[in-house]
Amino acid sequence: MKIQAVAKEDHQELVDLWEASVRATHDFLSEADIQFLKPLILNDYLDAVTLRCIKDGSNTILGFLGVAEGNIEMLFVLPANRGQGVGKTLTRYAIEELAATKVDVNEQNPQALAFYQKLGFKVTGRSPLDGQGKPFPLLHLSL
């Protein structure tokens, strides 16, 4: 799997991938939450991180990663490609090449928690609210 930088023209594809991934894994989010977050992802959040992705042979993005200041801020994989090493490859890249040592995980997303713990992250704290001040508790993990 080859990791590559993300071009600005790929941002809409990232948002579409984000939405598909969130719908498959974040069952605690309402439709209103998803619609609230989509423009923030596209217009603000993607530009605030170092983005990397993995594409298949037909140039479709299978997964992407965003890192800022040593934090994995986003990691999303197409539902059809989960369990195939895309997320693990991106996370290892984040650690080895982008010096990431921390990640926050929604407490209601036990699959993500298990994924990061399997890669060596440990829970170091908890916040009762997410980054938008909504009642979606975050677990803070560090290597």
PDB file of C-alpha atoms in Angstrom:
ATOM      1  CA  MET A   1       0.000   0.000   0.000  1.00  0.00           C
ATOM      2  CA  LYS A   2       1.439   3.324  -1.082  1.00  0.00           C
ATOM      3  CA  ILE A   3       0.798   6.368   1.065  1.00  0.00           C
ATOM      4  CA  GLN A   4       0.565   9.680  -0.730  1.00  0.00           C
ATOM      5  CA  ALA A   5      -0.213  13.326  -0.086  1.00  0.00           C
ATOM      6  CA  VAL A   6      -3.754  14.549  -0.660  1.00  0.00           C
ATOM      7  CA  ALA A   7      -4.472  17.206  -3.274  1.00  0.00           C
ATOM      8  CA  LYS A   8      -7.058  19.934  -2.653  1.00  0.00           C
ATOM      9  CA  GLU A   9      -9.166  18.522  -5.509  1.00  0.00           C
ATOM     10  CA  ASP A  10      -9.444  15.266  -3.484  1.00  0.00           C
ATOM     11  CA  HIS A  11     -11.148  16.977  -0.540  1.00  0.00           C
ATOM     12  CA  GLN A  12     -14.718  16.258  -1.644  1.00  0.00           C
ATOM     13  CA  GLU A  13     -13.830  12.569  -2.055  1.00  0.00           C
ATOM     14  CA  LEU A  14     -12.415  12.646   1.485  1.00  0.00           C
ATOM     15  CA  VAL A  15     -15.665  14.090   2.823  1.00  0.00           C
ATOM     16  CA  ASP A  16     -17.653  11.395   0.999  1.00  0.00           C
ATOM     17  CA  LEU A  17     -15.350   8.722   2.449  1.00  0.00           C
ATOM     18  CA  TRP A  18     -15.642  10.331   5.907  1.00  0.00           C
ATOM     19  CA  GLU A  19     -19.429  10.215   5.691  1.00  0.00           C
ATOM     20  CA  ALA A  20     -19.510   6.559   4.595  1.00  0.00           C
ATOM     21  CA  SER A  21     -17.099   5.624   7.377  1.00  0.00           C
ATOM     22  CA  VAL A  22     -18.967   7.594  10.037  1.00  0.00           C
ATOM     23  CA  ARG A  23     -22.288   6.035   9.020  1.00  0.00           C
ATOM     24  CA  ALA A  24     -20.706   2.587   9.400  1.00  0.00           C
ATOM     25  CA  THR A  25     -19.002   3.197  12.761  1.00  0.00           C
ATOM     26  CA  HIS A  26     -20.505   6.190  14.593  1.00  0.00           C
ATOM     27  CA  ASP A  27     -24.051   5.030  15.285  1.00  0.00           C
ATOM     28  CA  PHE A  28     -24.284   7.506  18.162  1.00  0.00           C
ATOM     29  CA  LEU A  29     -24.327  10.445  15.717  1.00  0.00           C
ATOM     30  CA  SER A  30     -27.673  11.661  14.444  1.00  0.00           C
ATOM     31  CA  GLU A  31     -28.356  12.688  10.859  1.00  0.00           C
ATOM     32  CA  ALA A  32     -28.319  16.301  12.065  1.00  0.00           C
ATOM     33  CA  ASP A  33     -24.855  15.768  13.622  1.00  0.00           C
ATOM     34  CA  ILE A  34     -23.493  14.362  10.354  1.00  0.00           C
ATOM     35  CA  GLN A  35     -24.960  17.212   8.294  1.00  0.00           C
ATOM     36  CA  PHE A  36     -23.547  19.740  10.797  1.00  0.00           C
ATOM     37  CA  LEU A  37     -20.042  18.240  10.553  1.00  0.00           C
ATOM     38  CA  LYS A  38     -19.787  17.775   6.766  1.00  0.00           C
ATOM     39  CA  PRO A  39     -19.148  21.431   5.837  1.00  0.00           C
ATOM     40  CA  LEU A  40     -16.759  21.803   8.790  1.00  0.00           C
ATOM     41  CA  ILE A  41     -14.753  18.817   7.547  1.00  0.00           C
ATOM     42  CA  LEU A  42     -14.622  20.175   3.982  1.00  0.00           C
ATOM     43  CA  ASN A  43     -14.059  23.865   4.704  1.00  0.00           C
ATOM     44  CA  ASP A  44     -12.055  23.874   7.946  1.00  0.00           C
ATOM     45  CA  TYR A  45     -10.782  20.579   9.323  1.00  0.00           C
ATOM     46  CA  LEU A  46      -9.067  19.147   6.221  1.00  0.00           C
ATOM     47  CA  ASP A  47      -7.019  22.320   5.812  1.00  0.00           C
ATOM     48  CA  ALA A  48      -5.917  22.219   9.470  1.00  0.00           C
ATOM     49  CA  VAL A  49      -4.017  18.913   9.255  1.00  0.00           C
ATOM     50  CA  THR A  50      -1.302  17.160   7.289  1.00  0.00           C
ATOM     51  CA  LEU A  51      -3.260  14.779   5.076  1.00  0.00           C
ATOM     52  CA  ARG A  52      -2.154  11.447   3.664  1.00  0.00           C
ATOM     53  CA  CYS A  53      -4.167   8.782   1.861  1.00  0.00           C
ATOM     54  CA  ILE A  54      -4.013   5.359   0.293  1.00  0.00           C
ATOM     55  CA  LYS A  55      -5.484   4.916  -3.186  1.00  0.00           C
ATOM     56  CA  ASP A  56      -6.250   1.763  -5.117  1.00  0.00           C
ATOM     57  CA  GLY A  57      -5.230   1.012  -8.702  1.00  0.00           C
ATOM     58  CA  SER A  58      -8.160   2.999 -10.089  1.00  0.00           C
ATOM     59  CA  ASN A  59      -7.186   6.081  -8.030  1.00  0.00           C
ATOM     60  CA  THR A  60     -10.040   5.687  -5.503  1.00  0.00           C
ATOM     61  CA  ILE A  61      -9.111   6.785  -1.987  1.00  0.00           C
ATOM     62  CA  LEU A  62      -9.458   3.789   0.358  1.00  0.00           C
ATOM     63  CA  GLY A  63      -8.548   5.630   3.535  1.00  0.00           C
ATOM     64  CA  PHE A  64      -7.081   8.875   4.792  1.00  0.00           C
ATOM     65  CA  LEU A  65      -5.325  10.311   7.789  1.00  0.00           C
ATOM     66  CA  GLY A  66      -4.946  13.814   9.215  1.00  0.00           C
ATOM     67  CA  VAL A  67      -2.247  14.741  11.746  1.00  0.00           C
ATOM     68  CA  ALA A  68      -1.557  18.021  13.540  1.00  0.00           C
ATOM     69  CA  GLU A  69       0.929  18.741  16.318  1.00  0.00           C
ATOM     70  CA  GLY A  70       1.561  15.072  17.108  1.00  0.00           C
ATOM     71  CA  ASN A  71      -2.147  14.190  17.214  1.00  0.00           C
ATOM     72  CA  ILE A  72      -3.956  11.861  14.861  1.00  0.00           C
ATOM     73  CA  GLU A  73      -6.943  14.137  14.286  1.00  0.00           C
ATOM     74  CA  MET A  74      -8.708  11.939  11.744  1.00  0.00           C
ATOM     75  CA  LEU A  75      -8.426   8.427  10.382  1.00  0.00           C
ATOM     76  CA  PHE A  76     -11.171   7.075   8.149  1.00  0.00           C
ATOM     77  CA  VAL A  77     -11.356   4.023   5.894  1.00  0.00           C
ATOM     78  CA  LEU A  78     -13.997   3.089   3.323  1.00  0.00           C
ATOM     79  CA  PRO A  79     -16.319   0.552   4.974  1.00  0.00           C
ATOM     80  CA  ALA A  80     -15.622  -2.033   2.250  1.00  0.00           C
ATOM     81  CA  ASN A  81     -11.886  -1.798   2.966  1.00  0.00           C
ATOM     82  CA  ARG A  82     -11.949  -2.064   6.755  1.00  0.00           C
ATOM     83  CA  GLY A  83      -9.888  -4.932   8.126  1.00  0.00           C
ATOM     84  CA  GLN A  84      -7.514  -4.940   5.145  1.00  0.00           C
ATOM     85  CA  GLY A  85      -4.609  -3.040   6.716  1.00  0.00           C
ATOM     86  CA  VAL A  86      -5.444   0.441   5.385  1.00  0.00           C
ATOM     87  CA  GLY A  87      -5.964   1.996   8.808  1.00  0.00           C
ATOM     88  CA  LYS A  88      -2.995   0.193  10.336  1.00  0.00           C
ATOM     89  CA  THR A  89      -0.709   1.285   7.488  1.00  0.00           C
ATOM     90  CA  LEU A  90      -1.844   4.908   7.804  1.00  0.00           C
ATOM     91  CA  THR A  91      -1.469   4.863  11.600  1.00  0.00           C
ATOM     92  CA  ARG A  92       2.043   3.427  11.442  1.00  0.00           C
ATOM     93  CA  TYR A  93       2.926   6.139   8.917  1.00  0.00           C
ATOM     94  CA  ALA A  94       1.521   8.778  11.275  1.00  0.00           C
ATOM     95  CA  ILE A  95       3.686   7.454  14.105  1.00  0.00           C
ATOM     96  CA  GLU A  96       6.884   6.859  12.130  1.00  0.00           C
ATOM     97  CA  GLU A  97       6.826   9.740   9.637  1.00  0.00           C
ATOM     98  CA  LEU A  98       4.627  12.443  11.196  1.00  0.00           C
ATOM     99  CA  ALA A  99       5.663  11.933  14.856  1.00  0.00           C
ATOM    100  CA  ALA A 100       2.113  11.249  16.037  1.00  0.00           C
ATOM    101  CA  THR A 101       1.915   9.994  19.614  1.00  0.00           C
ATOM    102  CA  LYS A 102      -1.664  10.881  20.600  1.00  0.00           C
ATOM    103  CA  VAL A 103      -5.223  10.369  19.413  1.00  0.00           C
ATOM    104  CA  ASP A 104      -8.700  11.096  20.780  1.00  0.00           C
ATOM    105  CA  VAL A 105     -11.427   8.505  20.276  1.00  0.00           C
ATOM    106  CA  ASN A 106     -15.161   8.812  20.810  1.00  0.00           C
ATOM    107  CA  GLU A 107     -15.988   6.741  23.867  1.00  0.00           C
ATOM    108  CA  GLN A 108     -19.053   5.390  22.015  1.00  0.00           C
ATOM    109  CA  ASN A 109     -16.807   3.941  19.290  1.00  0.00           C
ATOM    110  CA  PRO A 110     -15.368   0.789  20.922  1.00  0.00           C
ATOM    111  CA  GLN A 111     -14.038  -0.491  17.584  1.00  0.00           C
ATOM    112  CA  ALA A 112     -11.762   2.546  17.249  1.00  0.00           C
ATOM    113  CA  LEU A 113     -10.620   2.213  20.856  1.00  0.00           C
ATOM    114  CA  ALA A 114      -9.728  -1.464  20.329  1.00  0.00           C
ATOM    115  CA  PHE A 115      -7.946  -0.609  17.051  1.00  0.00           C
ATOM    116  CA  TYR A 116      -5.674   1.986  18.655  1.00  0.00           C
ATOM    117  CA  GLN A 117      -5.042  -0.115  21.764  1.00  0.00           C
ATOM    118  CA  LYS A 118      -3.939  -2.999  19.525  1.00  0.00           C
ATOM    119  CA  LEU A 119      -1.383  -0.611  18.010  1.00  0.00           C
ATOM    120  CA  GLY A 120       0.029   0.293  21.434  1.00  0.00           C
ATOM    121  CA  PHE A 121      -2.003   3.339  22.485  1.00  0.00           C
ATOM    122  CA  LYS A 122      -3.138   3.581  26.108  1.00  0.00           C
ATOM    123  CA  VAL A 123      -6.021   5.603  27.567  1.00  0.00           C
ATOM    124  CA  THR A 124      -4.561   8.569  29.458  1.00  0.00           C
ATOM    125  CA  GLY A 125      -7.659  10.676  30.090  1.00  0.00           C
ATOM    126  CA  ARG A 126     -11.286  11.442  29.293  1.00  0.00           C
ATOM    127  CA  SER A 127     -13.313  14.522  28.389  1.00  0.00           C
ATOM    128  CA  PRO A 128     -17.109  14.542  28.788  1.00  0.00           C
ATOM    129  CA  LEU A 129     -17.612  16.669  25.642  1.00  0.00           C
ATOM    130  CA  ASP A 130     -16.236  16.494  22.097  1.00  0.00           C
ATOM    131  CA  GLY A 131     -14.404  19.298  20.297  1.00  0.00           C
ATOM    132  CA  GLN A 132     -17.669  21.039  19.394  1.00  0.00           C
ATOM    133  CA  GLY A 133     -18.880  20.953  23.008  1.00  0.00           C
ATOM    134  CA  LYS A 134     -21.406  18.187  22.273  1.00  0.00           C
ATOM    135  CA  PRO A 135     -22.070  15.375  24.783  1.00  0.00           C
ATOM    136  CA  PHE A 136     -19.952  12.779  22.977  1.00  0.00           C
ATOM    137  CA  PRO A 137     -17.223  11.864  25.492  1.00  0.00           C
ATOM    138  CA  LEU A 138     -13.663  11.554  24.206  1.00  0.00           C
ATOM    139  CA  LEU A 139     -11.001   9.160  25.420  1.00  0.00           C
ATOM    140  CA  HIS A 140      -7.487  10.573  25.168  1.00  0.00           C
ATOM    141  CA  LEU A 141      -4.891   7.993  24.144  1.00  0.00           C
ATOM    142  CA  SER A 142      -1.084   8.169  23.973  1.00  0.00           C
ATOM    143  CA  LEU A 143       1.704   5.843  22.971  1.00  0.00           C
TER     144      LEU A 143
END
